[in-house]
Amino acid sequence: MLDDDLKAQLAAYLERVTLPFEMVASLDAGEKSAELRELLQDIAAMSDKITLRLDGDDARKPSFTVQRTGSQTSLRFAAIPLGHEFTSLVLALLWTGGHPPKIEADTLEQVKALDVDLDFEVYMSLSCHNCPDVVQAVTLMAIYNPRIKATIIDGGLFQSEIDAREIMGVPALFLNGEMIHSGRISVEELLQKVDTGAARREAAKLSARAPYDVLIVGGGPAGAAAAVYAARKGIRTGLVAERFGGQVNDTLEIANYPGVPETDGPRYAAALEQHVRAYEVDLINSQQVAELVPAAEPGGLITVKLANGGQLQGRTVILATGARWRNVGVPGEQEYKTKGVAYCPHCDGPLFKGKDVAVIGGGNSGVEAAIDLAGLVKHVHVVEFMPELKADAVLVRKLHSLPNVTVHTNKQTTEIRGEGGKVSGLDFKCRKAGTETQVPLEGVFVQIGLVPNTEWLGSVVERSRFGEIVIDARGATNVPGVFAAGDCTIVPYKQIVISAGAGATAALSAFDHLIRTSVPA
């Protein structure tokens, strides 16, 4: 089941297990049950602390539980957790076996202190690079709190459940039988959802923090680069982000960053965080910003108010809030999000296996999405607003070589239709002739560019008509002491390498501003 390299890696990890635990498998006579049995037997053979039983009787087959001897924890994998979930499996084994998780001590104590019964179900796919965060969050909570139950379900193995619950996007998180979240979520963000007093306590703690010399808002490449450059100047640096790594987390392949021939988004985001944590940066994750209040006087403190009611202050502020996927803005899009309308082909593509889908957008992202989906689905329709596809020539040639792809150029999407609570078709019209076309299908993947995350700034900072923050060559905005960098600004070419360089520029400019600005008595 595991190749020699994976066996060697897993054996090395399992040497860290100090507490005995058992795995109990519920199997049937099927091929997938045989695969799971082989995997679990390989694992059990690697450590004398692990016991394997094959007498489980859970209704989901194949599945298995992981439980520390003598504990009352409840963690079940209704999956063969390989692919993107191999790391989740390793962590579940290590945490159950007594190896401590790499999270803040306060967060772990908050998990242990939850005094409520929670039954989580996570539907994922093994090809989804967004799913491990959610899987690992509920796994950790189930291992460290006996009142929390977690079941990890591979939608590809249990298609009947996917159909019954009308799940058309992963990761999909259910709590006590009701869907509470779709998409990535960290353990800190999940705690905010289930621990009603957490936001109030966290707000008070954040507001009590001393002001920063540089306060960075955003944790993508621009924010991370700014944090590194600022911290290296020896000044007090803070970074607040809703999700460290930002949109990079949703990027599958990165092959154009100089000096890094090939990596993927989650790996690169983890490397960014590791680099930032190597310096004395106060990293505040899982916090949404709500308002920017400029300094009352030159050299005074700038305030960033948070959605939870707390606030942070800095002598300078760097805005690096990035951007998000742009919506089409047609009837049906909002109504059928996660019910056939999707934005991540790598995550949600496997749910549409054998079905007809559309990709809206003919740039690099759209064409790459169509190429990937063509290997999974029955047929892909690519709908592009302009007369020609905008993607690189090599991608366009590859797309046209695929037999199950139809390209519709010079077409304007007019509606995403639905039936029975999920997508049933796409309507578009020819911009030249005005004729309308209706295509029956079950999935629509939107890939039409980005919108800057700047609405929260209101009119405080000058923005372009597209919402992008207006900056000069040094990254300075129209507000003294406030700088900006990355995809949220007017800088063209939204690329990781450009954002990182802009973050460094903003940090150096902020430092220069500090040494040239007197501090009020």
XYZ file of C-alpha atoms in Angstrom:
521
model
C 0.000 0.000 0.000
C 2.818 2.392 0.926
C 5.914 2.667 -1.235
C 9.336 2.313 0.368
C 9.881 6.071 0.682
C 6.583 6.631 2.492
C 7.220 3.634 4.739
C 10.607 5.045 5.706
C 9.104 8.478 6.422
C 6.257 7.052 8.469
C 8.533 4.742 10.454
C 10.720 7.703 11.379
C 7.689 9.698 12.536
C 6.286 6.823 14.585
C 9.481 6.618 16.610
C 8.097 9.705 18.409
C 5.064 7.771 19.701
C 5.284 7.350 23.485
C 1.759 6.278 24.485
C 0.014 3.077 23.352
C -3.068 3.331 21.162
C -5.194 1.127 18.957
C -6.711 1.317 15.516
C -10.032 -0.469 14.989
C -11.063 -1.112 11.399
C -14.581 -1.653 10.059
C -14.211 -3.521 6.774
C -16.224 -5.387 4.172
C -15.226 -7.639 1.288
C -14.612 -4.774 -1.122
C -11.392 -3.702 -2.831
C -11.127 -0.467 -0.842
C -11.429 -2.352 2.432
C -8.541 -4.559 1.330
C -6.465 -1.432 0.594
C -7.250 0.039 4.011
C -6.423 -3.235 5.772
C -3.026 -3.317 4.074
C -2.326 0.312 5.039
C -3.249 -0.250 8.683
C -1.216 -3.444 8.860
C 1.812 -1.555 7.521
C 1.336 1.120 10.183
C 0.853 -1.311 13.058
C 4.010 -3.184 12.103
C 6.093 -0.027 12.547
C 5.586 0.457 16.291
C 5.062 -1.755 19.324
C 2.870 1.009 20.763
C 0.203 0.458 18.083
C -2.422 -2.302 18.164
C -4.635 -3.120 15.184
C -8.068 -4.704 15.477
C -10.187 -5.734 12.482
C -13.478 -6.352 14.312
C -15.080 -2.919 14.011
C -18.774 -2.810 13.122
C -19.346 0.785 12.044
C -21.859 1.317 9.246
C -19.276 3.196 7.169
C -17.046 0.614 5.541
C -14.163 0.951 5.038
C -13.296 3.098 8.048
C -11.156 2.990 11.178
C -10.863 4.665 14.550
C -7.708 5.875 16.285
C -7.937 5.884 20.098
C -5.421 6.163 22.906
C -5.571 3.204 25.298
C -7.800 4.003 28.273
C -9.177 7.241 26.760
C -12.705 8.175 25.696
C -11.758 10.040 22.513
C -13.663 9.517 19.255
C -11.839 9.965 15.946
C -12.803 8.039 12.808
C -11.406 8.092 9.291
C -13.979 6.921 6.742
C -11.217 7.150 4.190
C -7.887 5.785 3.056
C -5.995 8.934 4.059
C -3.255 9.191 1.488
C -2.658 11.930 -1.107
C -3.051 15.355 0.478
C -4.381 13.689 3.648
C -1.288 11.585 4.380
C 0.023 14.364 6.620
C -3.323 14.418 8.455
C -2.989 10.686 9.100
C 0.573 11.063 10.403
C -0.432 13.882 12.745
C -3.424 11.923 14.052
C -1.135 8.999 14.891
C 1.483 11.213 16.531
C -0.989 13.266 18.590
C -2.826 10.136 19.725
C 0.549 8.610 20.594
C 1.473 11.487 22.880
C 3.535 13.720 20.580
C 2.525 17.372 21.247
C 0.916 19.437 18.465
C 2.638 22.560 17.162
C 0.010 25.097 18.205
C -0.043 27.868 20.772
C -0.425 26.626 24.345
C -3.423 28.935 24.878
C -5.185 27.423 21.856
C -4.672 23.867 23.102
C -5.959 24.809 26.553
C -9.023 26.366 24.941
C -9.687 23.091 23.093
C -9.382 21.083 26.303
C -11.643 23.470 28.199
C -14.606 23.295 25.788
C -17.536 22.123 27.903
C -19.966 21.099 25.182
C -20.692 17.996 23.095
C -19.593 18.499 19.472
C -19.967 15.974 16.657
C -17.953 17.040 13.595
C -18.089 15.455 10.139
C -15.650 16.615 7.457
C -16.231 15.682 3.826
C -13.011 15.946 1.814
C -11.289 14.627 -1.282
C -7.750 13.280 -1.408
C -6.856 15.717 -4.197
C -8.002 18.771 -2.206
C -5.105 20.870 -0.913
C -7.506 22.989 1.176
C -8.959 20.022 3.070
C -6.046 19.061 5.383
C -6.393 22.257 7.448
C -9.993 21.397 8.314
C -9.269 17.702 8.833
C -6.363 18.463 11.146
C -8.344 21.056 13.110
C -11.189 18.690 14.033
C -8.758 15.787 14.496
C -6.784 17.735 17.089
C -9.962 18.796 18.886
C -11.259 15.222 19.042
C -7.976 13.839 20.360
C -7.621 16.433 23.120
C -11.246 16.718 24.270
C -13.342 13.593 24.986
C -16.581 15.542 24.442
C -15.668 16.159 20.801
C -16.270 13.577 18.088
C -14.743 13.809 14.614
C -15.378 11.753 11.488
C -13.302 12.332 8.359
C -15.139 11.192 5.221
C -13.701 10.788 1.723
C -16.469 11.893 -0.624
C -15.068 9.639 -3.334
C -15.625 6.565 -1.164
C -19.046 7.568 0.118
C -20.660 9.128 -2.936
C -24.155 8.290 -1.674
C -23.623 10.609 1.308
C -22.321 13.350 -0.978
C -25.475 13.019 -3.091
C -27.851 12.793 -0.128
C -26.409 15.899 1.520
C -26.029 17.669 -1.840
C -22.371 18.449 -1.185
C -20.751 19.985 -4.265
C -17.679 21.547 -2.716
C -15.019 20.377 -0.267
C -13.971 20.692 2.431
C -17.514 20.676 3.835
C -17.776 20.800 7.630
C -20.853 19.576 9.502
C -21.519 20.047 13.224
C -24.178 17.953 14.934
C -25.673 17.104 11.543
C -25.821 20.663 10.167
C -23.399 22.179 7.675
C -21.546 25.094 9.338
C -18.674 25.832 6.960
C -17.395 25.256 3.441
C -13.732 25.829 2.647
C -10.572 26.182 4.651
C -10.677 26.816 8.391
C -8.015 26.682 11.092
C -8.440 25.358 14.619
C -8.361 28.951 15.903
C -11.144 29.995 13.515
C -13.162 26.902 14.388
C -12.850 27.670 18.076
C -14.290 31.110 17.419
C -17.347 29.417 15.917
C -17.982 26.974 18.759
C -16.623 28.819 21.809
C -19.020 31.735 22.263
C -16.874 33.558 24.811
C -13.641 33.237 22.863
C -14.056 36.358 20.723
C -14.646 38.599 23.735
C -11.652 37.232 25.635
C -9.413 37.448 22.559
C -10.480 41.043 21.851
C -9.491 42.126 25.348
C -6.108 40.408 25.072
C -5.330 41.998 21.702
C -6.348 45.484 22.817
C -3.943 45.231 25.742
C -0.906 44.734 23.496
C 1.649 47.515 23.319
C 1.782 49.577 20.091
C 4.037 48.382 17.272
C 6.593 50.345 15.303
C 5.290 48.554 12.214
C 1.895 46.833 12.148
C 1.320 44.733 9.017
C -2.207 43.775 7.947
C -2.172 40.622 5.807
C -0.147 37.429 5.810
C 0.481 36.664 2.135
C 3.819 37.058 0.331
C 3.686 40.870 0.633
C 2.874 40.833 4.335
C 5.418 38.115 5.115
C 8.204 39.897 3.232
C 7.355 43.161 4.996
C 7.485 41.414 8.383
C 10.897 39.885 7.699
C 12.379 43.165 6.466
C 10.915 45.169 9.352
C 11.990 42.686 12.017
C 15.536 42.650 10.666
C 15.678 46.399 11.383
C 15.229 45.615 15.070
C 11.935 47.453 15.449
C 8.786 46.135 17.157
C 6.835 44.359 14.424
C 3.338 42.888 14.458
C 1.431 41.045 11.729
C -2.316 40.444 11.847
C -3.970 38.203 9.253
C -7.249 36.442 8.691
C -5.408 33.475 7.166
C -1.639 33.360 7.027
C -0.475 32.709 3.480
C -3.587 34.324 2.023
C -4.588 33.289 -1.472
C -1.292 31.425 -1.892
C -2.924 28.628 0.114
C -5.350 28.104 -2.786
C -2.626 27.883 -5.454
C -1.734 24.344 -6.437
C 1.457 24.850 -8.434
C 4.125 27.558 -8.156
C 6.813 27.157 -10.807
C 7.837 30.736 -11.596
C 9.384 31.986 -8.340
C 13.110 32.610 -8.992
C 15.301 30.130 -7.161
C 12.396 27.786 -6.384
C 11.891 25.618 -9.492
C 8.715 24.007 -8.192
C 6.521 24.072 -5.085
C 2.841 24.311 -4.223
C 0.791 26.932 -2.418
C 0.366 25.279 0.998
C 4.059 24.382 1.134
C 5.080 27.890 0.169
C 2.676 29.415 2.714
C 4.152 27.179 5.423
C 7.651 28.285 4.417
C 6.585 31.935 4.625
C 5.244 31.423 8.139
C 8.361 29.563 9.222
C 10.516 32.418 7.913
C 8.453 35.073 9.710
C 8.513 33.113 12.978
C 12.308 32.941 12.776
C 12.304 36.644 13.688
C 10.763 38.550 16.582
C 7.440 39.157 14.859
C 4.233 39.174 16.872
C 2.093 37.005 14.589
C -1.668 37.323 15.151
C -3.625 34.897 12.984
C -7.341 34.255 12.376
C -8.360 37.887 12.904
C -10.482 39.931 10.499
C -9.839 43.663 10.266
C -12.753 46.101 10.288
C -11.523 49.710 10.268
C -8.410 51.871 9.909
C -8.163 55.021 12.055
C -5.333 57.400 11.053
C -3.133 59.051 13.670
C -4.600 62.167 15.298
C -1.287 64.021 14.929
C 2.018 63.569 13.060
C 4.004 60.743 14.613
C 0.953 59.549 16.535
C -0.495 56.058 16.664
C -2.538 54.535 13.834
C -5.312 52.192 14.977
C -6.535 49.014 13.283
C -9.896 47.915 14.665
C -10.770 44.211 14.480
C -14.076 42.504 13.763
C -14.105 40.900 17.226
C -14.088 44.314 18.920
C -10.390 44.438 19.723
C -7.851 46.856 18.306
C -4.132 47.079 17.541
C -1.961 50.166 17.146
C 1.199 51.035 15.263
C 3.393 54.042 14.560
C 3.246 52.856 10.942
C 0.895 50.430 9.196
C 1.480 48.340 6.065
C -1.662 47.182 4.245
C -1.087 43.839 2.495
C -4.596 42.399 2.458
C -4.317 40.793 -0.983
C -7.261 39.868 -3.180
C -9.901 37.194 -3.636
C -11.598 35.478 -6.579
C -13.895 37.779 -8.543
C -17.558 36.802 -8.793
C -19.354 36.702 -12.141
C -22.245 38.702 -10.702
C -25.062 36.916 -12.515
C -28.300 35.382 -11.209
C -27.717 31.995 -9.634
C -24.089 32.473 -8.610
C -24.684 33.239 -4.939
C -27.662 30.905 -4.672
C -25.677 27.884 -5.875
C -22.303 28.443 -4.234
C -21.104 25.030 -2.957
C -24.109 23.558 -4.830
C -22.360 23.436 -8.192
C -20.709 26.876 -8.294
C -17.060 26.468 -7.289
C -13.822 28.430 -7.375
C -11.185 25.737 -6.786
C -11.006 23.072 -9.506
C -8.314 21.122 -7.660
C -10.438 20.833 -4.519
C -13.881 20.310 -5.979
C -13.099 18.776 -9.376
C -13.284 15.150 -8.148
C -16.881 15.716 -7.013
C -17.888 16.239 -10.656
C -16.358 13.067 -12.042
C -18.222 11.950 -15.162
C -20.349 15.121 -15.288
C -20.559 18.130 -17.601
C -19.079 21.366 -16.232
C -18.120 24.858 -17.364
C -15.157 27.100 -16.636
C -15.861 30.832 -16.848
C -12.655 32.616 -17.796
C -10.073 32.148 -20.527
C -6.961 33.461 -18.816
C -4.188 31.261 -17.454
C -6.188 30.248 -14.379
C -9.284 29.376 -16.390
C -7.474 27.395 -19.070
C -5.353 25.536 -16.499
C -8.544 24.686 -14.612
C -10.198 23.391 -17.791
C -7.183 21.224 -18.630
C -7.178 19.683 -15.142
C -10.944 19.131 -15.135
C -10.884 17.499 -18.570
C -9.083 14.546 -17.001
C -11.900 14.040 -14.502
C -15.214 15.137 -15.923
C -17.249 14.098 -18.944
C -17.074 17.438 -20.772
C -15.769 20.955 -20.122
C -17.186 24.148 -21.624
C -14.806 27.128 -21.474
C -16.652 30.464 -21.656
C -14.541 33.574 -22.393
C -15.876 37.143 -22.609
C -13.215 38.357 -25.063
C -12.933 37.282 -28.733
C -9.858 35.151 -27.930
C -8.539 33.199 -24.992
C -6.091 35.274 -22.935
C -4.005 32.395 -21.600
C -0.415 31.656 -22.595
C -0.070 30.055 -26.027
C 1.285 26.778 -24.655
C -1.814 26.384 -22.469
C -4.197 27.267 -25.297
C -2.589 24.632 -27.558
C -2.952 22.024 -24.844
C -6.597 22.970 -24.275
C -7.498 22.700 -27.964
C -5.885 19.256 -28.116
C -8.360 17.803 -25.611
C -11.333 15.959 -27.144
C -13.805 16.685 -24.325
C -13.436 20.481 -24.266
C -15.573 23.051 -26.092
C -14.376 26.672 -26.170
C -16.923 29.503 -26.397
C -15.256 32.880 -27.035
C -16.842 36.337 -27.226
C -19.632 35.090 -24.937
C -21.182 36.841 -21.951
C -22.472 34.699 -19.093
C -26.038 35.737 -18.236
C -27.278 33.197 -15.677
C -26.357 30.087 -13.724
C -29.510 28.007 -13.623
C -30.461 25.519 -10.960
C -32.966 22.820 -10.212
C -33.614 20.942 -6.993
C -31.216 23.153 -5.054
C -28.176 22.665 -7.284
C -26.742 23.819 -10.617
C -28.433 22.473 -13.719
C -27.178 24.722 -16.514
C -25.368 27.815 -17.763
C -26.760 30.556 -20.005
C -24.604 32.863 -22.127
C -25.078 35.066 -25.166
C -22.916 35.922 -28.152
C -21.639 39.489 -27.791
C -21.540 39.936 -31.580
C -24.749 38.300 -32.796
C -26.782 38.576 -29.592
C -27.897 34.936 -29.811
C -28.392 33.093 -26.531
C -27.238 29.597 -25.627
C -28.281 27.317 -22.788
C -25.905 24.502 -21.833
C -27.122 21.788 -19.431
C -24.410 20.930 -16.901
C -23.847 20.301 -13.190
C -20.848 22.428 -12.249
C -19.556 25.950 -12.924
C -15.983 26.915 -12.009
C -15.412 30.672 -11.854
C -11.916 31.828 -12.871
C -12.161 35.480 -13.896
C -9.554 37.287 -11.876
C -9.295 39.034 -8.540
C -10.948 41.678 -6.356
C -8.786 43.546 -3.797
C -9.674 43.023 -0.126
C -9.964 46.725 0.635
C -13.653 47.444 1.284
C -12.984 47.747 5.013
C -10.891 50.875 4.375
C -13.848 52.952 3.170
C -12.722 56.431 2.155
C -9.852 56.636 4.656
C -7.239 55.576 2.097
C -7.342 56.609 -1.560
C -8.357 53.753 -3.823
C -8.747 53.377 -7.592
C -12.107 52.782 -9.262
C -11.282 49.065 -9.044
C -10.825 49.282 -5.270
C -7.035 49.018 -5.408
C -5.023 51.126 -2.936
C -3.200 53.994 -4.652
C 0.513 54.043 -3.747
C 3.660 55.768 -4.973
C 6.974 54.155 -5.903
C 7.847 53.757 -2.206
C 4.571 52.040 -1.324
C 3.210 55.111 0.495
C -0.521 55.881 0.517
C -2.164 59.295 0.923
C -2.302 58.744 4.712
C 0.932 59.606 6.576
C 2.512 56.505 8.056
C 0.308 54.103 6.088
C 1.922 52.027 3.341
C 0.562 49.241 1.127
C 1.910 46.344 -0.925
C 0.844 43.437 -3.093
C -2.357 42.469 -4.874
C -4.465 45.012 -2.940
C -2.633 47.904 -4.644
C -2.540 49.497 -8.105
C 0.731 47.712 -8.944
C 0.141 45.728 -12.175
C 0.850 42.011 -12.653
C -0.506 40.233 -9.609
C 2.319 37.751 -9.037
C 3.878 36.261 -5.894
C 7.362 37.509 -6.688
C 6.074 41.051 -7.316
C 4.085 41.043 -4.075
C 7.103 39.880 -2.081
C 9.255 42.657 -3.547
C 6.536 45.230 -2.851
C 6.330 44.056 0.762
C 10.054 44.583 1.209
C 9.768 48.063 -0.330
C 6.923 48.996 2.018
C 8.837 47.816 5.088
C 11.932 49.783 4.156
C 9.790 52.852 3.487
C 8.037 52.447 6.844
C 11.419 52.250 8.594
C 12.589 55.363 6.771
C 9.385 57.143 7.832
C 9.995 56.190 11.476
C 13.498 57.543 11.629
C 12.402 60.798 9.989
C 9.312 61.322 12.168
C 9.584 62.670 15.694
C 7.702 60.855 18.445
C 5.226 62.986 20.453
C 6.155 63.523 24.093
